[in-house]
């Protein structure tokens, strides 16, 4: 476990933006590409703040449906891993 505490809203914001991004979760990306995807996603969704982005993300998850649940879980795990990688750079 990381001994440095991360700001939960910032980490959640990154997870939400990456999950909602147009990136393919089965591909590899540089941190620069991930940061660009976060920026593009937040601009495209035009939500007022991190909390709104997180609410939008949590609202999208149930609508994905059971047919895609395995893919949604895989994408969620990918988004969490990528966000954790970006967190040290976001400080």
PDB file of N, CA and C in Angstrom:
ATOM      1  N   UNK A   1       0.843  -1.188   0.000  1.00  0.00           N
ATOM      2  CA  UNK A   1       0.000   0.000   0.000  1.00  0.00           C
ATOM      3  C   UNK A   1       0.875   1.234   0.000  1.00  0.00           C
ATOM      4  N   UNK A   2       0.431   2.231  -0.705  1.00  0.00           N
ATOM      5  CA  UNK A   2       1.165   3.477  -0.790  1.00  0.00           C
ATOM      6  C   UNK A   2       1.107   4.191   0.547  1.00  0.00           C
ATOM      7  N   UNK A   3       2.276   4.555   1.075  1.00  0.00           N
ATOM      8  CA  UNK A   3       2.304   5.212   2.380  1.00  0.00           C
ATOM      9  C   UNK A   3       1.924   6.679   2.293  1.00  0.00           C
ATOM     10  N   UNK A   4       1.932   7.229   1.083  1.00  0.00           N
ATOM     11  CA  UNK A   4       1.541   8.624   0.894  1.00  0.00           C
ATOM     12  C   UNK A   4       0.044   8.666   0.624  1.00  0.00           C
ATOM     13  N   UNK A   5      -0.687   9.369   1.472  1.00  0.00           N
ATOM     14  CA  UNK A   5      -2.139   9.459   1.297  1.00  0.00           C
ATOM     15  C   UNK A   5      -2.456  10.302   0.071  1.00  0.00           C
ATOM     16  N   UNK A   6      -3.391   9.821  -0.728  1.00  0.00           N
ATOM     17  CA  UNK A   6      -3.818  10.594  -1.893  1.00  0.00           C
ATOM     18  C   UNK A   6      -5.129  11.285  -1.575  1.00  0.00           C
ATOM     19  N   UNK A   7      -5.349  12.382  -2.226  1.00  0.00           N
ATOM     20  CA  UNK A   7      -6.608  13.098  -2.054  1.00  0.00           C
ATOM     21  C   UNK A   7      -7.692  12.291  -2.749  1.00  0.00           C
ATOM     22  N   UNK A   8      -8.681  11.785  -2.004  1.00  0.00           N
ATOM     23  CA  UNK A   8      -9.663  10.880  -2.614  1.00  0.00           C
ATOM     24  C   UNK A   8     -10.449  11.488  -3.760  1.00  0.00           C
ATOM     25  N   UNK A   9     -10.762  12.773  -3.695  1.00  0.00           N
ATOM     26  CA  UNK A   9     -11.519  13.391  -4.781  1.00  0.00           C
ATOM     27  C   UNK A   9     -10.676  13.443  -6.050  1.00  0.00           C
ATOM     28  N   UNK A  10      -9.412  13.790  -5.918  1.00  0.00           N
ATOM     29  CA  UNK A  10      -8.535  13.879  -7.094  1.00  0.00           C
ATOM     30  C   UNK A  10      -8.374  12.499  -7.724  1.00  0.00           C
ATOM     31  N   UNK A  11      -8.133  11.484  -6.896  1.00  0.00           N
ATOM     32  CA  UNK A  11      -7.992  10.137  -7.434  1.00  0.00           C
ATOM     33  C   UNK A  11      -9.292   9.696  -8.096  1.00  0.00           C
ATOM     34  N   UNK A  12     -10.419   9.945  -7.456  1.00  0.00           N
ATOM     35  CA  UNK A  12     -11.710   9.574  -8.026  1.00  0.00           C
ATOM     36  C   UNK A  12     -11.978  10.323  -9.321  1.00  0.00           C
ATOM     37  N   UNK A  13     -11.557  11.570  -9.377  1.00  0.00           N
ATOM     38  CA  UNK A  13     -11.729  12.370 -10.593  1.00  0.00           C
ATOM     39  C   UNK A  13     -10.931  11.759 -11.746  1.00  0.00           C
ATOM     40  N   UNK A  14      -9.710  11.343 -11.461  1.00  0.00           N
ATOM     41  CA  UNK A  14      -8.890  10.714 -12.495  1.00  0.00           C
ATOM     42  C   UNK A  14      -9.493   9.395 -12.954  1.00  0.00           C
ATOM     43  N   UNK A  15      -9.961   8.584 -12.001  1.00  0.00           N
ATOM     44  CA  UNK A  15     -10.594   7.309 -12.349  1.00  0.00           C
ATOM     45  C   UNK A  15     -11.807   7.560 -13.231  1.00  0.00           C
ATOM     46  N   UNK A  16     -12.657   8.490 -12.821  1.00  0.00           N
ATOM     47  CA  UNK A  16     -13.871   8.797 -13.582  1.00  0.00           C
ATOM     48  C   UNK A  16     -13.526   9.275 -14.989  1.00  0.00           C
ATOM     49  N   UNK A  17     -12.583  10.199 -15.094  1.00  0.00           N
ATOM     50  CA  UNK A  17     -12.226  10.745 -16.402  1.00  0.00           C
ATOM     51  C   UNK A  17     -11.610   9.684 -17.306  1.00  0.00           C
ATOM     52  N   UNK A  18     -10.773   8.828 -16.756  1.00  0.00           N
ATOM     53  CA  UNK A  18     -10.165   7.772 -17.564  1.00  0.00           C
ATOM     54  C   UNK A  18     -11.205   6.743 -17.987  1.00  0.00           C
ATOM     55  N   UNK A  19     -12.090   6.373 -17.074  1.00  0.00           N
ATOM     56  CA  UNK A  19     -13.148   5.411 -17.411  1.00  0.00           C
ATOM     57  C   UNK A  19     -14.014   5.953 -18.541  1.00  0.00           C
ATOM     58  N   UNK A  20     -14.346   7.236 -18.472  1.00  0.00           N
ATOM     59  CA  UNK A  20     -15.225   7.863 -19.452  1.00  0.00           C
ATOM     60  C   UNK A  20     -14.489   8.317 -20.713  1.00  0.00           C
ATOM     61  N   UNK A  21     -13.180   8.166 -20.718  1.00  0.00           N
ATOM     62  CA  UNK A  21     -12.392   8.603 -21.872  1.00  0.00           C
ATOM     63  C   UNK A  21     -12.628   7.701 -23.073  1.00  0.00           C
ATOM     64  N   UNK A  22     -12.065   8.127 -24.182  1.00  0.00           N
ATOM     65  CA  UNK A  22     -12.190   7.355 -25.418  1.00  0.00           C
ATOM     66  C   UNK A  22     -11.041   6.364 -25.593  1.00  0.00           C
ATOM     67  N   UNK A  23     -10.194   6.234 -24.576  1.00  0.00           N
ATOM     68  CA  UNK A  23      -9.071   5.305 -24.643  1.00  0.00           C
ATOM     69  C   UNK A  23      -9.556   3.863 -24.562  1.00  0.00           C
ATOM     70  N   UNK A  24      -8.818   2.984 -25.189  1.00  0.00           N
ATOM     71  CA  UNK A  24      -9.096   1.550 -25.140  1.00  0.00           C
ATOM     72  C   UNK A  24      -8.382   0.988 -23.922  1.00  0.00           C
ATOM     73  N   UNK A  25      -9.130   0.442 -22.987  1.00  0.00           N
ATOM     74  CA  UNK A  25      -8.523  -0.037 -21.746  1.00  0.00           C
ATOM     75  C   UNK A  25      -7.644  -1.270 -21.933  1.00  0.00           C
ATOM     76  N   UNK A  26      -7.633  -1.830 -23.113  1.00  0.00           N
ATOM     77  CA  UNK A  26      -6.777  -2.979 -23.373  1.00  0.00           C
ATOM     78  C   UNK A  26      -5.480  -2.578 -24.076  1.00  0.00           C
ATOM     79  N   UNK A  27      -5.262  -1.288 -24.225  1.00  0.00           N
ATOM     80  CA  UNK A  27      -4.055  -0.784 -24.871  1.00  0.00           C
ATOM     81  C   UNK A  27      -3.157  -0.103 -23.850  1.00  0.00           C
ATOM     82  N   UNK A  28      -1.926   0.137 -24.240  1.00  0.00           N
ATOM     83  CA  UNK A  28      -0.965   0.817 -23.377  1.00  0.00           C
ATOM     84  C   UNK A  28      -0.835   2.275 -23.794  1.00  0.00           C
ATOM     85  N   UNK A  29      -0.699   3.141 -22.802  1.00  0.00           N
ATOM     86  CA  UNK A  29      -0.574   4.574 -23.044  1.00  0.00           C
ATOM     87  C   UNK A  29       0.486   5.153 -22.134  1.00  0.00           C
ATOM     88  N   UNK A  30       1.127   6.201 -22.600  1.00  0.00           N
ATOM     89  CA  UNK A  30       2.081   6.921 -21.757  1.00  0.00           C
ATOM     90  C   UNK A  30       1.299   7.777 -20.761  1.00  0.00           C
ATOM     91  N   UNK A  31       1.984   8.237 -19.722  1.00  0.00           N
ATOM     92  CA  UNK A  31       1.329   9.120 -18.760  1.00  0.00           C
ATOM     93  C   UNK A  31       0.883  10.417 -19.424  1.00  0.00           C
ATOM     94  N   UNK A  32       1.648  10.884 -20.404  1.00  0.00           N
ATOM     95  CA  UNK A  32       1.244  12.090 -21.132  1.00  0.00           C
ATOM     96  C   UNK A  32      -0.067  11.855 -21.884  1.00  0.00           C
ATOM     97  N   UNK A  33      -0.206  10.689 -22.502  1.00  0.00           N
ATOM     98  CA  UNK A  33      -1.448  10.355 -23.214  1.00  0.00           C
ATOM     99  C   UNK A  33      -2.613  10.216 -22.237  1.00  0.00           C
ATOM    100  N   UNK A  34      -2.349   9.650 -21.069  1.00  0.00           N
ATOM    101  CA  UNK A  34      -3.407   9.521 -20.060  1.00  0.00           C
ATOM    102  C   UNK A  34      -3.845  10.896 -19.563  1.00  0.00           C
ATOM    103  N   UNK A  35      -2.878  11.773 -19.289  1.00  0.00           N
ATOM    104  CA  UNK A  35      -3.229  13.132 -18.844  1.00  0.00           C
ATOM    105  C   UNK A  35      -4.027  13.870 -19.916  1.00  0.00           C
ATOM    106  N   UNK A  36      -3.639  13.701 -21.169  1.00  0.00           N
ATOM    107  CA  UNK A  36      -4.368  14.328 -22.281  1.00  0.00           C
ATOM    108  C   UNK A  36      -5.796  13.790 -22.350  1.00  0.00           C
ATOM    109  N   UNK A  37      -5.972  12.500 -22.132  1.00  0.00           N
ATOM    110  CA  UNK A  37      -7.313  11.899 -22.150  1.00  0.00           C
ATOM    111  C   UNK A  37      -8.167  12.444 -21.011  1.00  0.00           C
ATOM    112  N   UNK A  38      -7.555  12.640 -19.846  1.00  0.00           N
ATOM    113  CA  UNK A  38      -8.291  13.217 -18.712  1.00  0.00           C
ATOM    114  C   UNK A  38      -8.757  14.622 -19.080  1.00  0.00           C
ATOM    115  N   UNK A  39      -7.866  15.424 -19.635  1.00  0.00           N
ATOM    116  CA  UNK A  39      -8.221  16.798 -20.031  1.00  0.00           C
ATOM    117  C   UNK A  39      -9.316  16.800 -21.094  1.00  0.00           C
ATOM    118  N   UNK A  40      -9.177  15.936 -22.092  1.00  0.00           N
ATOM    119  CA  UNK A  40     -10.156  15.870 -23.177  1.00  0.00           C
ATOM    120  C   UNK A  40     -11.523  15.434 -22.649  1.00  0.00           C
ATOM    121  N   UNK A  41     -11.529  14.463 -21.764  1.00  0.00           N
ATOM    122  CA  UNK A  41     -12.797  13.966 -21.219  1.00  0.00           C
ATOM    123  C   UNK A  41     -13.495  15.036 -20.397  1.00  0.00           C
ATOM    124  N   UNK A  42     -12.748  15.713 -19.528  1.00  0.00           N
ATOM    125  CA  UNK A  42     -13.381  16.742 -18.697  1.00  0.00           C
ATOM    126  C   UNK A  42     -13.891  17.898 -19.548  1.00  0.00           C
ATOM    127  N   UNK A  43     -13.153  18.255 -20.599  1.00  0.00           N
ATOM    128  CA  UNK A  43     -13.612  19.321 -21.494  1.00  0.00           C
ATOM    129  C   UNK A  43     -14.848  18.884 -22.276  1.00  0.00           C
ATOM    130  N   UNK A  44     -14.839  17.659 -22.768  1.00  0.00           N
ATOM    131  CA  UNK A  44     -15.957  17.151 -23.573  1.00  0.00           C
ATOM    132  C   UNK A  44     -17.244  17.077 -22.743  1.00  0.00           C
ATOM    133  N   UNK A  45     -17.129  16.652 -21.501  1.00  0.00           N
ATOM    134  CA  UNK A  45     -18.324  16.504 -20.661  1.00  0.00           C
ATOM    135  C   UNK A  45     -18.810  17.835 -20.105  1.00  0.00           C
ATOM    136  N   UNK A  46     -17.923  18.839 -20.040  1.00  0.00           N
ATOM    137  CA  UNK A  46     -18.278  20.184 -19.601  1.00  0.00           C
ATOM    138  C   UNK A  46     -19.085  20.182 -18.300  1.00  0.00           C
ATOM    139  N   UNK A  47     -18.527  19.517 -17.294  1.00  0.00           N
ATOM    140  CA  UNK A  47     -19.156  19.488 -15.975  1.00  0.00           C
ATOM    141  C   UNK A  47     -18.469  20.521 -15.091  1.00  0.00           C
ATOM    142  N   UNK A  48     -19.191  21.118 -14.137  1.00  0.00           N
ATOM    143  CA  UNK A  48     -18.652  22.257 -13.402  1.00  0.00           C
ATOM    144  C   UNK A  48     -17.488  21.954 -12.456  1.00  0.00           C
ATOM    145  N   UNK A  49     -17.394  20.729 -11.939  1.00  0.00           N
ATOM    146  CA  UNK A  49     -16.332  20.437 -10.978  1.00  0.00           C
ATOM    147  C   UNK A  49     -16.104  18.934 -10.861  1.00  0.00           C
ATOM    148  N   UNK A  50     -15.124  18.565 -10.047  1.00  0.00           N
ATOM    149  CA  UNK A  50     -14.760  17.154  -9.875  1.00  0.00           C
ATOM    150  C   UNK A  50     -15.930  16.341  -9.330  1.00  0.00           C
ATOM    151  N   UNK A  51     -16.673  16.904  -8.418  1.00  0.00           N
ATOM    152  CA  UNK A  51     -17.797  16.180  -7.833  1.00  0.00           C
ATOM    153  C   UNK A  51     -18.858  15.852  -8.889  1.00  0.00           C
ATOM    154  N   UNK A  52     -19.097  16.786  -9.795  1.00  0.00           N
ATOM    155  CA  UNK A  52     -20.065  16.546 -10.879  1.00  0.00           C
ATOM    156  C   UNK A  52     -19.568  15.446 -11.809  1.00  0.00           C
ATOM    157  N   UNK A  53     -18.268  15.443 -12.078  1.00  0.00           N
ATOM    158  CA  UNK A  53     -17.688  14.394 -12.913  1.00  0.00           C
ATOM    159  C   UNK A  53     -17.847  13.029 -12.246  1.00  0.00           C
ATOM    160  N   UNK A  54     -17.574  12.973 -10.959  1.00  0.00           N
ATOM    161  CA  UNK A  54     -17.695  11.715 -10.218  1.00  0.00           C
ATOM    162  C   UNK A  54     -19.148  11.253 -10.179  1.00  0.00           C
ATOM    163  N   UNK A  55     -20.082  12.176  -9.986  1.00  0.00           N
ATOM    164  CA  UNK A  55     -21.515  11.817 -10.008  1.00  0.00           C
ATOM    165  C   UNK A  55     -21.912  11.279 -11.371  1.00  0.00           C
ATOM    166  N   UNK A  56     -21.454  11.928 -12.436  1.00  0.00           N
ATOM    167  CA  UNK A  56     -21.754  11.472 -13.797  1.00  0.00           C
ATOM    168  C   UNK A  56     -21.211  10.060 -14.001  1.00  0.00           C
ATOM    169  N   UNK A  57     -19.995   9.825 -13.567  1.00  0.00           N
ATOM    170  CA  UNK A  57     -19.359   8.507 -13.674  1.00  0.00           C
ATOM    171  C   UNK A  57     -20.173   7.448 -12.931  1.00  0.00           C
ATOM    172  N   UNK A  58     -20.576   7.728 -11.706  1.00  0.00           N
ATOM    173  CA  UNK A  58     -21.338   6.737 -10.944  1.00  0.00           C
ATOM    174  C   UNK A  58     -22.723   6.508 -11.545  1.00  0.00           C
ATOM    175  N   UNK A  59     -23.271   7.513 -12.216  1.00  0.00           N
ATOM    176  CA  UNK A  59     -24.560   7.334 -12.889  1.00  0.00           C
ATOM    177  C   UNK A  59     -24.438   6.507 -14.164  1.00  0.00           C
ATOM    178  N   UNK A  60     -23.284   6.590 -14.818  1.00  0.00           N
ATOM    179  CA  UNK A  60     -23.056   5.849 -16.059  1.00  0.00           C
ATOM    180  C   UNK A  60     -22.880   4.359 -15.778  1.00  0.00           C
ATOM    181  N   UNK A  61     -22.249   4.025 -14.674  1.00  0.00           N
ATOM    182  CA  UNK A  61     -21.932   2.622 -14.386  1.00  0.00           C
ATOM    183  C   UNK A  61     -23.140   1.692 -14.415  1.00  0.00           C
ATOM    184  N   UNK A  62     -24.231   1.993 -13.719  1.00  0.00           N
ATOM    185  CA  UNK A  62     -25.367   1.064 -13.761  1.00  0.00           C
ATOM    186  C   UNK A  62     -25.988   0.927 -15.148  1.00  0.00           C
ATOM    187  N   UNK A  63     -25.893   1.967 -15.968  1.00  0.00           N
ATOM    188  CA  UNK A  63     -26.529   1.919 -17.279  1.00  0.00           C
ATOM    189  C   UNK A  63     -25.751   1.066 -18.275  1.00  0.00           C
ATOM    190  N   UNK A  64     -24.556   0.641 -17.892  1.00  0.00           N
ATOM    191  CA  UNK A  64     -23.754  -0.185 -18.792  1.00  0.00           C
ATOM    192  C   UNK A  64     -24.410  -1.538 -19.031  1.00  0.00           C
ATOM    193  N   UNK A  65     -25.193  -2.001 -18.063  1.00  0.00           N
ATOM    194  CA  UNK A  65     -25.948  -3.235 -18.235  1.00  0.00           C
ATOM    195  C   UNK A  65     -25.157  -4.489 -17.927  1.00  0.00           C
ATOM    196  N   UNK A  66     -25.881  -5.552 -17.697  1.00  0.00           N
ATOM    197  CA  UNK A  66     -25.273  -6.824 -17.343  1.00  0.00           C
ATOM    198  C   UNK A  66     -24.473  -7.433 -18.484  1.00  0.00           C
ATOM    199  N   UNK A  67     -24.896  -7.222 -19.704  1.00  0.00           N
ATOM    200  CA  UNK A  67     -24.200  -7.817 -20.851  1.00  0.00           C
ATOM    201  C   UNK A  67     -22.758  -7.345 -20.927  1.00  0.00           C
ATOM    202  N   UNK A  68     -22.505  -6.136 -20.483  1.00  0.00           N
ATOM    203  CA  UNK A  68     -21.163  -5.578 -20.545  1.00  0.00           C
ATOM    204  C   UNK A  68     -20.485  -5.516 -19.180  1.00  0.00           C
ATOM    205  N   UNK A  69     -21.012  -6.196 -18.188  1.00  0.00           N
ATOM    206  CA  UNK A  69     -20.492  -6.040 -16.829  1.00  0.00           C
ATOM    207  C   UNK A  69     -19.035  -6.467 -16.704  1.00  0.00           C
ATOM    208  N   UNK A  70     -18.623  -7.521 -17.403  1.00  0.00           N
ATOM    209  CA  UNK A  70     -17.228  -7.953 -17.316  1.00  0.00           C
ATOM    210  C   UNK A  70     -16.312  -6.885 -17.915  1.00  0.00           C
ATOM    211  N   UNK A  71     -16.693  -6.332 -19.044  1.00  0.00           N
ATOM    212  CA  UNK A  71     -15.912  -5.288 -19.676  1.00  0.00           C
ATOM    213  C   UNK A  71     -15.886  -4.034 -18.796  1.00  0.00           C
ATOM    214  N   UNK A  72     -17.009  -3.709 -18.169  1.00  0.00           N
ATOM    215  CA  UNK A  72     -17.074  -2.539 -17.289  1.00  0.00           C
ATOM    216  C   UNK A  72     -16.147  -2.710 -16.089  1.00  0.00           C
ATOM    217  N   UNK A  73     -16.140  -3.913 -15.520  1.00  0.00           N
ATOM    218  CA  UNK A  73     -15.239  -4.173 -14.386  1.00  0.00           C
ATOM    219  C   UNK A  73     -13.778  -4.067 -14.824  1.00  0.00           C
ATOM    220  N   UNK A  74     -13.473  -4.631 -15.974  1.00  0.00           N
ATOM    221  CA  UNK A  74     -12.096  -4.572 -16.485  1.00  0.00           C
ATOM    222  C   UNK A  74     -11.694  -3.122 -16.742  1.00  0.00           C
ATOM    223  N   UNK A  75     -12.599  -2.348 -17.330  1.00  0.00           N
ATOM    224  CA  UNK A  75     -12.302  -0.943 -17.601  1.00  0.00           C
ATOM    225  C   UNK A  75     -12.150  -0.168 -16.295  1.00  0.00           C
ATOM    226  N   UNK A  76     -12.977  -0.472 -15.314  1.00  0.00           N
ATOM    227  CA  UNK A  76     -12.870   0.190 -14.009  1.00  0.00           C
ATOM    228  C   UNK A  76     -11.549  -0.110 -13.324  1.00  0.00           C
ATOM    229  N   UNK A  77     -11.111  -1.359 -13.390  1.00  0.00           N
ATOM    230  CA  UNK A  77      -9.818  -1.729 -12.795  1.00  0.00           C
ATOM    231  C   UNK A  77      -8.681  -1.025 -13.525  1.00  0.00           C
ATOM    232  N   UNK A  78      -8.774  -0.989 -14.840  1.00  0.00           N
ATOM    233  CA  UNK A  78      -7.765  -0.292 -15.641  1.00  0.00           C
ATOM    234  C   UNK A  78      -7.713   1.189 -15.250  1.00  0.00           C
ATOM    235  N   UNK A  79      -8.869   1.836 -15.171  1.00  0.00           N
ATOM    236  CA  UNK A  79      -8.923   3.262 -14.820  1.00  0.00           C
ATOM    237  C   UNK A  79      -8.320   3.508 -13.439  1.00  0.00           C
ATOM    238  N   UNK A  80      -8.595   2.622 -12.491  1.00  0.00           N
ATOM    239  CA  UNK A  80      -8.028   2.759 -11.142  1.00  0.00           C
ATOM    240  C   UNK A  80      -6.510   2.625 -11.157  1.00  0.00           C
ATOM    241  N   UNK A  81      -6.004   1.646 -11.902  1.00  0.00           N
ATOM    242  CA  UNK A  81      -4.542   1.460 -11.986  1.00  0.00           C
ATOM    243  C   UNK A  81      -3.883   2.669 -12.639  1.00  0.00           C
ATOM    244  N   UNK A  82      -4.460   3.150 -13.721  1.00  0.00           N
ATOM    245  CA  UNK A  82      -3.874   4.284 -14.424  1.00  0.00           C
ATOM    246  C   UNK A  82      -3.928   5.551 -13.567  1.00  0.00           C
ATOM    247  N   UNK A  83      -5.009   5.742 -12.847  1.00  0.00           N
ATOM    248  CA  UNK A  83      -5.130   6.902 -11.969  1.00  0.00           C
ATOM    249  C   UNK A  83      -4.095   6.829 -10.857  1.00  0.00           C
ATOM    250  N   UNK A  84      -3.887   5.652 -10.305  1.00  0.00           N
ATOM    251  CA  UNK A  84      -2.872   5.490  -9.251  1.00  0.00           C
ATOM    252  C   UNK A  84      -1.491   5.820  -9.792  1.00  0.00           C
ATOM    253  N   UNK A  85      -1.215   5.453 -11.030  1.00  0.00           N
ATOM    254  CA  UNK A  85       0.073   5.785 -11.652  1.00  0.00           C
ATOM    255  C   UNK A  85       0.221   7.289 -11.853  1.00  0.00           C
ATOM    256  N   UNK A  86      -0.863   7.969 -12.161  1.00  0.00           N
ATOM    257  CA  UNK A  86      -0.824   9.408 -12.415  1.00  0.00           C
ATOM    258  C   UNK A  86      -0.806  10.235 -11.134  1.00  0.00           C
ATOM    259  N   UNK A  87      -1.273   9.683 -10.024  1.00  0.00           N
ATOM    260  CA  UNK A  87      -1.394  10.456  -8.789  1.00  0.00           C
ATOM    261  C   UNK A  87      -0.079  11.097  -8.338  1.00  0.00           C
ATOM    262  N   UNK A  88       1.042  10.379  -8.336  1.00  0.00           N
ATOM    263  CA  UNK A  88       2.275  11.054  -7.896  1.00  0.00           C
ATOM    264  C   UNK A  88       2.608  12.276  -8.754  1.00  0.00           C
ATOM    265  N   UNK A  89       2.287  12.221 -10.044  1.00  0.00           N
ATOM    266  CA  UNK A  89       2.547  13.354 -10.930  1.00  0.00           C
ATOM    267  C   UNK A  89       1.553  14.484 -10.708  1.00  0.00           C
ATOM    268  N   UNK A  90       0.372  14.159 -10.180  1.00  0.00           N
ATOM    269  CA  UNK A  90      -0.683  15.161 -10.002  1.00  0.00           C
ATOM    270  C   UNK A  90      -0.450  16.009  -8.752  1.00  0.00           C
ATOM    271  N   UNK A  91       0.436  15.590  -7.892  1.00  0.00           N
ATOM    272  CA  UNK A  91       0.695  16.343  -6.647  1.00  0.00           C
ATOM    273  C   UNK A  91       1.444  17.607  -6.932  1.00  0.00           C
TER     274      UNK A  91
END
